[in-house]
Short mmCIF file of the N, C-alpha and C atoms (twelve columns), coordinates in Angstrom:
data_MODEL
# 
_entry.id   MODEL 
# 
loop_
_atom_site.group_PDB 
_atom_site.id 
_atom_site.type_symbol 
_atom_site.label_atom_id 
_atom_site.label_alt_id 
_atom_site.label_comp_id 
_atom_site.label_asym_id 
_atom_site.label_seq_id 
_atom_site.Cartn_x 
_atom_site.Cartn_y 
_atom_site.Cartn_z 
_atom_site.pdbx_PDB_model_num 
ATOM 1   N N  . MET A 1   0.828   -1.188 0.000   1 
ATOM 2   C CA . MET A 1   0.000   0.000  0.000   1 
ATOM 3   C C  . MET A 1   0.874   1.254  0.000   1 
ATOM 4   N N  . THR A 2   1.945   1.245  0.776   1 
ATOM 5   C CA . THR A 2   2.836   2.403  0.839   1 
ATOM 6   C C  . THR A 2   3.450   2.694  -0.525  1 
ATOM 7   N N  . ASN A 3   3.822   1.635  -1.271  1 
ATOM 8   C CA . ASN A 3   4.390   1.835  -2.602  1 
ATOM 9   C C  . ASN A 3   3.381   2.460  -3.553  1 
ATOM 10  N N  . ARG A 4   2.121   2.056  -3.440  1 
ATOM 11  C CA . ARG A 4   1.094   2.631  -4.299  1 
ATOM 12  C C  . ARG A 4   0.895   4.114  -3.999  1 
ATOM 13  N N  . ILE A 5   0.894   4.458  -2.742  1 
ATOM 14  C CA . ILE A 5   0.727   5.862  -2.362  1 
ATOM 15  C C  . ILE A 5   1.915   6.675  -2.863  1 
ATOM 16  N N  . ALA A 6   3.106   6.145  -2.732  1 
ATOM 17  C CA . ALA A 6   4.302   6.843  -3.212  1 
ATOM 18  C C  . ALA A 6   4.249   7.005  -4.729  1 
ATOM 19  N N  . SER A 7   3.838   5.969  -5.449  1 
ATOM 20  C CA . SER A 7   3.734   6.044  -6.906  1 
ATOM 21  C C  . SER A 7   2.704   7.089  -7.317  1 
ATOM 22  N N  . PHE A 8   1.600   7.127  -6.603  1 
ATOM 23  C CA . PHE A 8   0.561   8.110  -6.906  1 
ATOM 24  C C  . PHE A 8   1.076   9.521  -6.649  1 
ATOM 25  N N  . ALA A 9   1.804   9.713  -5.575  1 
ATOM 26  C CA . ALA A 9   2.360   11.026 -5.256  1 
ATOM 27  C C  . ALA A 9   3.351   11.479 -6.328  1 
ATOM 28  N N  . VAL A 10  4.162   10.549 -6.816  1 
ATOM 29  C CA . VAL A 10  5.109   10.883 -7.883  1 
ATOM 30  C C  . VAL A 10  4.353   11.269 -9.151  1 
ATOM 31  N N  . ALA A 11  3.319   10.526 -9.487  1 
ATOM 32  C CA . ALA A 11  2.524   10.838 -10.674 1 
ATOM 33  C C  . ALA A 11  1.882   12.215 -10.557 1 
ATOM 34  N N  . LEU A 12  1.347   12.540 -9.402  1 
ATOM 35  C CA . LEU A 12  0.745   13.860 -9.191  1 
ATOM 36  C C  . LEU A 12  1.791   14.963 -9.303  1 
ATOM 37  N N  . ALA A 13  2.970   14.723 -8.761  1 
ATOM 38  C CA . ALA A 13  4.046   15.722 -8.849  1 
ATOM 39  C C  . ALA A 13  4.439   15.963 -10.303 1 
ATOM 40  N N  . CYS A 14  4.498   14.899 -11.101 1 
ATOM 41  C CA . CYS A 14  4.834   15.047 -12.524 1 
ATOM 42  C C  . CYS A 14  3.763   15.852 -13.248 1 
ATOM 43  N N  . LEU A 15  2.497   15.586 -12.960 1 
ATOM 44  C CA . LEU A 15  1.412   16.337 -13.586 1 
ATOM 45  C C  . LEU A 15  1.453   17.800 -13.181 1 
ATOM 46  N N  . ALA A 16  1.823   18.073 -11.945 1 
ATOM 47  C CA . ALA A 16  1.885   19.449 -11.463 1 
ATOM 48  C C  . ALA A 16  2.960   20.248 -12.187 1 
ATOM 49  N N  . MET A 17  3.959   19.574 -12.758 1 
ATOM 50  C CA . MET A 17  5.036   20.266 -13.453 1 
ATOM 51  C C  . MET A 17  4.652   20.663 -14.870 1 
ATOM 52  N N  . LEU A 18  3.535   20.158 -15.384 1 
ATOM 53  C CA . LEU A 18  3.077   20.547 -16.718 1 
ATOM 54  C C  . LEU A 18  2.652   22.006 -16.695 1 
ATOM 55  N N  . PRO A 19  2.920   22.746 -17.771 1 
ATOM 56  C CA . PRO A 19  2.460   24.132 -17.833 1 
ATOM 57  C C  . PRO A 19  0.939   24.189 -17.762 1 
ATOM 58  N N  . ALA A 20  0.424   25.270 -17.220 1 
ATOM 59  C CA . ALA A 20  -1.030  25.442 -17.123 1 
ATOM 60  C C  . ALA A 20  -1.628  25.367 -18.521 1 
ATOM 61  N N  . GLY A 21  -2.680  24.612 -18.653 1 
ATOM 62  C CA . GLY A 21  -3.358  24.500 -19.944 1 
ATOM 63  C C  . GLY A 21  -2.707  23.505 -20.890 1 
ATOM 64  N N  . ALA A 22  -1.628  22.847 -20.459 1 
ATOM 65  C CA . ALA A 22  -0.968  21.874 -21.335 1 
ATOM 66  C C  . ALA A 22  -1.883  20.680 -21.539 1 
ATOM 67  N N  . ALA A 23  -1.940  20.225 -22.750 1 
ATOM 68  C CA . ALA A 23  -2.779  19.074 -23.073 1 
ATOM 69  C C  . ALA A 23  -1.893  17.868 -23.343 1 
ATOM 70  N N  . LEU A 24  -2.384  16.725 -22.964 1 
ATOM 71  C CA . LEU A 24  -1.679  15.490 -23.266 1 
ATOM 72  C C  . LEU A 24  -1.994  15.099 -24.706 1 
ATOM 73  N N  . ALA A 25  -1.066  14.450 -25.362 1 
ATOM 74  C CA . ALA A 25  -1.270  14.023 -26.748 1 
ATOM 75  C C  . ALA A 25  -2.443  13.052 -26.817 1 
ATOM 76  N N  . ALA A 26  -3.189  13.150 -27.900 1 
ATOM 77  C CA . ALA A 26  -4.361  12.295 -28.106 1 
ATOM 78  C C  . ALA A 26  -4.122  11.369 -29.290 1 
ATOM 79  N N  . ASP A 27  -4.896  10.303 -29.332 1 
ATOM 80  C CA . ASP A 27  -4.848  9.349  -30.435 1 
ATOM 81  C C  . ASP A 27  -6.132  9.478  -31.252 1 
ATOM 82  N N  . HIS A 28  -5.986  9.440  -32.569 1 
ATOM 83  C CA . HIS A 28  -7.115  9.538  -33.488 1 
ATOM 84  C C  . HIS A 28  -7.028  8.381  -34.481 1 
ATOM 85  N N  . THR A 29  -8.164  7.987  -35.028 1 
ATOM 86  C CA . THR A 29  -8.187  6.912  -36.012 1 
ATOM 87  C C  . THR A 29  -8.840  7.389  -37.295 1 
ATOM 88  N N  . VAL A 30  -8.196  7.077  -38.414 1 
ATOM 89  C CA . VAL A 30  -8.772  7.292  -39.736 1 
ATOM 90  C C  . VAL A 30  -8.885  5.914  -40.377 1 
ATOM 91  N N  . THR A 31  -10.089 5.544  -40.748 1 
ATOM 92  C CA . THR A 31  -10.353 4.254  -41.372 1 
ATOM 93  C C  . THR A 31  -10.314 4.411  -42.887 1 
ATOM 94  N N  . ILE A 32  -9.748  3.430  -43.558 1 
ATOM 95  C CA . ILE A 32  -9.747  3.401  -45.022 1 
ATOM 96  C C  . ILE A 32  -10.758 2.335  -45.429 1 
ATOM 97  N N  . SER A 33  -11.839 2.797  -46.042 1 
ATOM 98  C CA . SER A 33  -12.925 1.893  -46.406 1 
ATOM 99  C C  . SER A 33  -13.649 2.453  -47.623 1 
ATOM 100 N N  . GLY A 34  -14.009 1.595  -48.569 1 
ATOM 101 C CA . GLY A 34  -14.709 2.046  -49.762 1 
ATOM 102 C C  . GLY A 34  -13.874 3.003  -50.594 1 
ATOM 103 N N  . PHE A 35  -12.550 2.774  -50.605 1 
ATOM 104 C CA . PHE A 35  -11.615 3.627  -51.335 1 
ATOM 105 C C  . PHE A 35  -11.736 5.090  -50.911 1 
ATOM 106 N N  . ALA A 36  -11.879 5.304  -49.592 1 
ATOM 107 C CA . ALA A 36  -11.964 6.653  -49.028 1 
ATOM 108 C C  . ALA A 36  -11.389 6.661  -47.616 1 
ATOM 109 N N  . PHE A 37  -10.840 7.809  -47.228 1 
ATOM 110 C CA . PHE A 37  -10.407 8.021  -45.850 1 
ATOM 111 C C  . PHE A 37  -11.612 8.512  -45.066 1 
ATOM 112 N N  . GLN A 38  -11.850 7.898  -43.897 1 
ATOM 113 C CA . GLN A 38  -13.012 8.247  -43.095 1 
ATOM 114 C C  . GLN A 38  -12.586 8.519  -41.659 1 
ATOM 115 N N  . PRO A 39  -12.623 9.745  -41.170 1 
ATOM 116 C CA . PRO A 39  -13.066 10.941 -41.875 1 
ATOM 117 C C  . PRO A 39  -11.990 11.437 -42.841 1 
ATOM 118 N N  . ALA A 40  -12.427 12.132 -43.879 1 
ATOM 119 C CA . ALA A 40  -11.487 12.661 -44.877 1 
ATOM 120 C C  . ALA A 40  -10.782 13.910 -44.356 1 
ATOM 121 N N  . ALA A 41  -11.415 14.623 -43.442 1 
ATOM 122 C CA . ALA A 41  -10.808 15.809 -42.826 1 
ATOM 123 C C  . ALA A 41  -10.833 15.618 -41.312 1 
ATOM 124 N N  . ILE A 42  -9.692  15.848 -40.692 1 
ATOM 125 C CA . ILE A 42  -9.586  15.663 -39.249 1 
ATOM 126 C C  . ILE A 42  -8.761  16.809 -38.675 1 
ATOM 127 N N  . THR A 43  -9.150  17.289 -37.505 1 
ATOM 128 C CA . THR A 43  -8.410  18.344 -36.817 1 
ATOM 129 C C  . THR A 43  -7.820  17.762 -35.540 1 
ATOM 130 N N  . VAL A 44  -6.517  17.961 -35.369 1 
ATOM 131 C CA . VAL A 44  -5.792  17.399 -34.228 1 
ATOM 132 C C  . VAL A 44  -4.878  18.472 -33.645 1 
ATOM 133 N N  . ALA A 45  -4.296  18.180 -32.516 1 
ATOM 134 C CA . ALA A 45  -3.311  19.071 -31.896 1 
ATOM 135 C C  . ALA A 45  -1.906  18.601 -32.248 1 
ATOM 136 N N  . ALA A 46  -0.971  19.516 -32.276 1 
ATOM 137 C CA . ALA A 46  0.422   19.143 -32.504 1 
ATOM 138 C C  . ALA A 46  0.832   18.133 -31.448 1 
ATOM 139 N N  . GLY A 47  1.502   17.082 -31.870 1 
ATOM 140 C CA . GLY A 47  1.910   16.013 -30.957 1 
ATOM 141 C C  . GLY A 47  0.950   14.842 -30.901 1 
ATOM 142 N N  . ASP A 48  -0.229  14.992 -31.500 1 
ATOM 143 C CA . ASP A 48  -1.199  13.896 -31.518 1 
ATOM 144 C C  . ASP A 48  -0.764  12.807 -32.504 1 
ATOM 145 N N  . THR A 49  -1.304  11.630 -32.289 1 
ATOM 146 C CA . THR A 49  -1.033  10.483 -33.150 1 
ATOM 147 C C  . THR A 49  -2.293  10.120 -33.920 1 
ATOM 148 N N  . ILE A 50  -2.103  9.817  -35.204 1 
ATOM 149 C CA . ILE A 50  -3.208  9.368  -36.058 1 
ATOM 150 C C  . ILE A 50  -2.887  7.961  -36.524 1 
ATOM 151 N N  . THR A 51  -3.810  7.038  -36.310 1 
ATOM 152 C CA . THR A 51  -3.646  5.663  -36.773 1 
ATOM 153 C C  . THR A 51  -4.555  5.452  -37.969 1 
ATOM 154 N N  . PHE A 52  -3.949  5.047  -39.082 1 
ATOM 155 C CA . PHE A 52  -4.679  4.734  -40.306 1 
ATOM 156 C C  . PHE A 52  -4.895  3.226  -40.339 1 
ATOM 157 N N  . VAL A 53  -6.149  2.805  -40.509 1 
ATOM 158 C CA . VAL A 53  -6.519  1.390  -40.505 1 
ATOM 159 C C  . VAL A 53  -7.163  1.055  -41.852 1 
ATOM 160 N N  . ASN A 54  -6.573  0.103  -42.579 1 
ATOM 161 C CA . ASN A 54  -7.113  -0.281 -43.888 1 
ATOM 162 C C  . ASN A 54  -8.121  -1.413 -43.732 1 
ATOM 163 N N  . GLU A 55  -9.376  -1.110 -44.048 1 
ATOM 164 C CA . GLU A 55  -10.434 -2.113 -44.028 1 
ATOM 165 C C  . GLU A 55  -10.829 -2.550 -45.440 1 
ATOM 166 N N  . ASP A 56  -10.160 -2.006 -46.462 1 
ATOM 167 C CA . ASP A 56  -10.422 -2.380 -47.853 1 
ATOM 168 C C  . ASP A 56  -9.643  -3.632 -48.230 1 
ATOM 169 N N  . GLY A 57  -10.086 -4.297 -49.285 1 
ATOM 170 C CA . GLY A 57  -9.358  -5.444 -49.803 1 
ATOM 171 C C  . GLY A 57  -8.116  -5.044 -50.586 1 
ATOM 172 N N  . ALA A 58  -8.086  -3.808 -51.062 1 
ATOM 173 C CA . ALA A 58  -6.953  -3.304 -51.843 1 
ATOM 174 C C  . ALA A 58  -5.926  -2.646 -50.923 1 
ATOM 175 N N  . PRO A 59  -4.660  -2.655 -51.326 1 
ATOM 176 C CA . PRO A 59  -3.649  -1.949 -50.535 1 
ATOM 177 C C  . PRO A 59  -3.794  -0.433 -50.699 1 
ATOM 178 N N  . HIS A 60  -3.415  0.316  -49.664 1 
ATOM 179 C CA . HIS A 60  -3.482  1.774  -49.680 1 
ATOM 180 C C  . HIS A 60  -2.287  2.339  -48.926 1 
ATOM 181 N N  . THR A 61  -2.070  3.641  -49.097 1 
ATOM 182 C CA . THR A 61  -1.128  4.391  -48.268 1 
ATOM 183 C C  . THR A 61  -1.846  5.649  -47.800 1 
ATOM 184 N N  . ALA A 62  -1.290  6.294  -46.808 1 
ATOM 185 C CA . ALA A 62  -1.662  7.663  -46.439 1 
ATOM 186 C C  . ALA A 62  -0.345  8.422  -46.484 1 
ATOM 187 N N  . THR A 63  -0.176  9.212  -47.537 1 
ATOM 188 C CA . THR A 63  1.100   9.867  -47.805 1 
ATOM 189 C C  . THR A 63  0.900   11.373 -47.877 1 
ATOM 190 N N  . ALA A 64  1.552   12.096 -46.979 1 
ATOM 191 C CA . ALA A 64  1.431   13.550 -46.929 1 
ATOM 192 C C  . ALA A 64  2.118   14.187 -48.118 1 
ATOM 193 N N  . GLY A 65  1.459   15.169 -48.712 1 
ATOM 194 C CA . GLY A 65  2.020   15.879 -49.850 1 
ATOM 195 C C  . GLY A 65  3.284   16.645 -49.499 1 
ATOM 196 N N  . ASP A 66  3.417   17.057 -48.231 1 
ATOM 197 C CA . ASP A 66  4.604   17.805 -47.810 1 
ATOM 198 C C  . ASP A 66  5.722   16.895 -47.289 1 
ATOM 199 N N  . GLY A 67  5.498   15.584 -47.360 1 
ATOM 200 C CA . GLY A 67  6.515   14.630 -46.916 1 
ATOM 201 C C  . GLY A 67  6.589   14.427 -45.417 1 
ATOM 202 N N  . SER A 68  5.673   15.001 -44.658 1 
ATOM 203 C CA . SER A 68  5.749   14.901 -43.193 1 
ATOM 204 C C  . SER A 68  5.378   13.524 -42.652 1 
ATOM 205 N N  . PHE A 69  4.616   12.729 -43.418 1 
ATOM 206 C CA . PHE A 69  4.335   11.352 -42.997 1 
ATOM 207 C C  . PHE A 69  4.001   10.492 -44.201 1 
ATOM 208 N N  . ASP A 70  4.214   9.202  -44.028 1 
ATOM 209 C CA . ASP A 70  3.874   8.197  -45.039 1 
ATOM 210 C C  . ASP A 70  3.712   6.874  -44.315 1 
ATOM 211 N N  . THR A 71  2.541   6.287  -44.414 1 
ATOM 212 C CA . THR A 71  2.294   5.019  -43.719 1 
ATOM 213 C C  . THR A 71  2.966   3.835  -44.398 1 
ATOM 214 N N  . GLY A 72  3.369   4.024  -45.668 1 
ATOM 215 C CA . GLY A 72  3.811   2.869  -46.434 1 
ATOM 216 C C  . GLY A 72  2.591   2.056  -46.824 1 
ATOM 217 N N  . ARG A 73  2.835   0.941  -47.482 1 
ATOM 218 C CA . ARG A 73  1.749   0.089  -47.987 1 
ATOM 219 C C  . ARG A 73  1.002   -0.555 -46.823 1 
ATOM 220 N N  . LEU A 74  -0.313  -0.368 -46.828 1 
ATOM 221 C CA . LEU A 74  -1.187  -0.994 -45.837 1 
ATOM 222 C C  . LEU A 74  -2.098  -1.970 -46.559 1 
ATOM 223 N N  . ASN A 75  -1.926  -3.246 -46.297 1 
ATOM 224 C CA . ASN A 75  -2.825  -4.255 -46.842 1 
ATOM 225 C C  . ASN A 75  -4.053  -4.353 -45.947 1 
ATOM 226 N N  . LYS A 76  -5.065  -5.106 -46.388 1 
ATOM 227 C CA . LYS A 76  -6.283  -5.256 -45.593 1 
ATOM 228 C C  . LYS A 76  -5.931  -5.706 -44.179 1 
ATOM 229 N N  . GLY A 77  -6.485  -4.984 -43.197 1 
ATOM 230 C CA . GLY A 77  -6.262  -5.308 -41.792 1 
ATOM 231 C C  . GLY A 77  -5.025  -4.660 -41.202 1 
ATOM 232 N N  . ASP A 78  -4.173  -4.070 -42.034 1 
ATOM 233 C CA . ASP A 78  -2.969  -3.401 -41.530 1 
ATOM 234 C C  . ASP A 78  -3.309  -2.013 -40.998 1 
ATOM 235 N N  . SER A 79  -2.459  -1.534 -40.106 1 
ATOM 236 C CA . SER A 79  -2.580  -0.169 -39.617 1 
ATOM 237 C C  . SER A 79  -1.186  0.406  -39.434 1 
ATOM 238 N N  . ALA A 80  -1.122  1.721  -39.431 1 
ATOM 239 C CA . ALA A 80  0.128   2.426  -39.188 1 
ATOM 240 C C  . ALA A 80  -0.206  3.730  -38.488 1 
ATOM 241 N N  . SER A 81  0.654   4.136  -37.569 1 
ATOM 242 C CA . SER A 81  0.441   5.366  -36.818 1 
ATOM 243 C C  . SER A 81  1.486   6.397  -37.184 1 
ATOM 244 N N  . VAL A 82  1.055   7.647  -37.245 1 
ATOM 245 C CA . VAL A 82  1.947   8.775  -37.495 1 
ATOM 246 C C  . VAL A 82  1.677   9.817  -36.417 1 
ATOM 247 N N  . THR A 83  2.705   10.557 -36.073 1 
ATOM 248 C CA . THR A 83  2.568   11.651 -35.116 1 
ATOM 249 C C  . THR A 83  2.816   12.956 -35.853 1 
ATOM 250 N N  . VAL A 84  1.907   13.902 -35.686 1 
ATOM 251 C CA . VAL A 84  2.027   15.192 -36.361 1 
ATOM 252 C C  . VAL A 84  2.604   16.209 -35.385 1 
ATOM 253 N N  . ALA A 85  3.558   17.004 -35.873 1 
ATOM 254 C CA . ALA A 85  4.282   17.886 -34.967 1 
ATOM 255 C C  . ALA A 85  4.001   19.367 -35.171 1 
ATOM 256 N N  . SER A 86  3.865   19.803 -36.405 1 
ATOM 257 C CA . SER A 86  3.786   21.233 -36.692 1 
ATOM 258 C C  . SER A 86  2.380   21.660 -37.076 1 
ATOM 259 N N  . ALA A 87  2.004   22.858 -36.632 1 
ATOM 260 C CA . ALA A 87  0.687   23.403 -36.949 1 
ATOM 261 C C  . ALA A 87  0.569   23.688 -38.445 1 
ATOM 262 N N  . GLY A 88  -0.640  23.531 -38.946 1 
ATOM 263 C CA . GLY A 88  -0.917  23.805 -40.346 1 
ATOM 264 C C  . GLY A 88  -1.789  22.729 -40.950 1 
ATOM 265 N N  . ALA A 89  -2.114  22.883 -42.218 1 
ATOM 266 C CA . ALA A 89  -2.929  21.904 -42.938 1 
ATOM 267 C C  . ALA A 89  -2.014  20.993 -43.731 1 
ATOM 268 N N  . ILE A 90  -2.262  19.693 -43.627 1 
ATOM 269 C CA . ILE A 90  -1.475  18.692 -44.347 1 
ATOM 270 C C  . ILE A 90  -2.435  17.902 -45.236 1 
ATOM 271 N N  . ASP A 91  -2.284  18.059 -46.536 1 
ATOM 272 C CA . ASP A 91  -3.057  17.263 -47.479 1 
ATOM 273 C C  . ASP A 91  -2.340  15.937 -47.697 1 
ATOM 274 N N  . TYR A 92  -3.105  14.855 -47.795 1 
ATOM 275 C CA . TYR A 92  -2.497  13.549 -48.041 1 
ATOM 276 C C  . TYR A 92  -3.342  12.763 -49.030 1 
ATOM 277 N N  . THR A 93  -2.708  11.788 -49.662 1 
ATOM 278 C CA . THR A 93  -3.373  10.943 -50.653 1 
ATOM 279 C C  . THR A 93  -2.913  9.503  -50.475 1 
ATOM 280 N N  . CYS A 94  -3.544  8.633  -51.238 1 
ATOM 281 C CA . CYS A 94  -3.097  7.256  -51.363 1 
ATOM 282 C C  . CYS A 94  -2.202  7.187  -52.596 1 
ATOM 283 N N  . ASN A 95  -1.006  6.655  -52.456 1 
ATOM 284 C CA . ASN A 95  -0.085  6.549  -53.596 1 
ATOM 285 C C  . ASN A 95  -0.615  5.628  -54.691 1 
ATOM 286 N N  . PHE A 96  -1.498  4.697  -54.343 1 
ATOM 287 C CA . PHE A 96  -2.032  3.757  -55.325 1 
ATOM 288 C C  . PHE A 96  -3.307  4.262  -55.995 1 
ATOM 289 N N  . HIS A 97  -4.031  5.152  -55.301 1 
ATOM 290 C CA . HIS A 97  -5.337  5.609  -55.788 1 
ATOM 291 C C  . HIS A 97  -5.420  7.125  -55.580 1 
ATOM 292 N N  . SER A 98  -5.035  7.882  -56.593 1 
ATOM 293 C CA . SER A 98  -4.901  9.329  -56.460 1 
ATOM 294 C C  . SER A 98  -6.217  10.050 -56.172 1 
ATOM 295 N N  . SER A 99  -7.339  9.382  -56.397 1 
ATOM 296 C CA . SER A 99  -8.626  10.013 -56.087 1 
ATOM 297 C C  . SER A 99  -8.917  10.003 -54.585 1 
ATOM 298 N N  . MET A 100 -8.170  9.229  -53.837 1 
ATOM 299 C CA . MET A 100 -8.349  9.175  -52.379 1 
ATOM 300 C C  . MET A 100 -7.541  10.306 -51.756 1 
ATOM 301 N N  . LYS A 101 -8.272  11.241 -51.113 1 
ATOM 302 C CA . LYS A 101 -7.611  12.419 -50.558 1 
ATOM 303 C C  . LYS A 101 -8.133  12.695 -49.147 1 
ATOM 304 N N  . GLY A 102 -7.267  13.287 -48.346 1 
ATOM 305 C CA . GLY A 102 -7.648  13.678 -47.006 1 
ATOM 306 C C  . GLY A 102 -6.843  14.883 -46.558 1 
ATOM 307 N N  . THR A 103 -7.280  15.491 -45.452 1 
ATOM 308 C CA . THR A 103 -6.590  16.635 -44.889 1 
ATOM 309 C C  . THR A 103 -6.523  16.493 -43.377 1 
ATOM 310 N N  . VAL A 104 -5.333  16.736 -42.839 1 
ATOM 311 C CA . VAL A 104 -5.150  16.826 -41.396 1 
ATOM 312 C C  . VAL A 104 -4.866  18.290 -41.078 1 
ATOM 313 N N  . THR A 105 -5.682  18.888 -40.225 1 
ATOM 314 C CA . THR A 105 -5.420  20.239 -39.762 1 
ATOM 315 C C  . THR A 105 -4.835  20.120 -38.357 1 
ATOM 316 N N  . VAL A 106 -3.601  20.608 -38.222 1 
ATOM 317 C CA . VAL A 106 -2.895  20.521 -36.933 1 
ATOM 318 C C  . VAL A 106 -2.925  21.890 -36.282 1 
ATOM 319 N N  . GLN A 107 -3.461  21.952 -35.071 1 
ATOM 320 C CA . GLN A 107 -3.567  23.216 -34.338 1 
ATOM 321 C C  . GLN A 107 -2.450  23.366 -33.346 1 
# 
């Protein structure tokens, strides 16, 4: 019990050191289904992680036009996570299917 209380106290002390209003990184999911990114537009905070999950039978990628991320080839059932760092809008496409487009807005 004493170890648990000490661990909790350490965790609280670490949280207290965060700047006021600091947010912890969040995880988001974009599903690839029906040859589309769902949702096609997503807004996240800098430092957040986005996991792309391919539910299609065809292979896909999620490749940023500015080169900031690329999931590589995702076959059916595969997923890949990317972390976005800088604020701004990032347009991305599938390297195999140019009609598949999405946008990540990083705040």
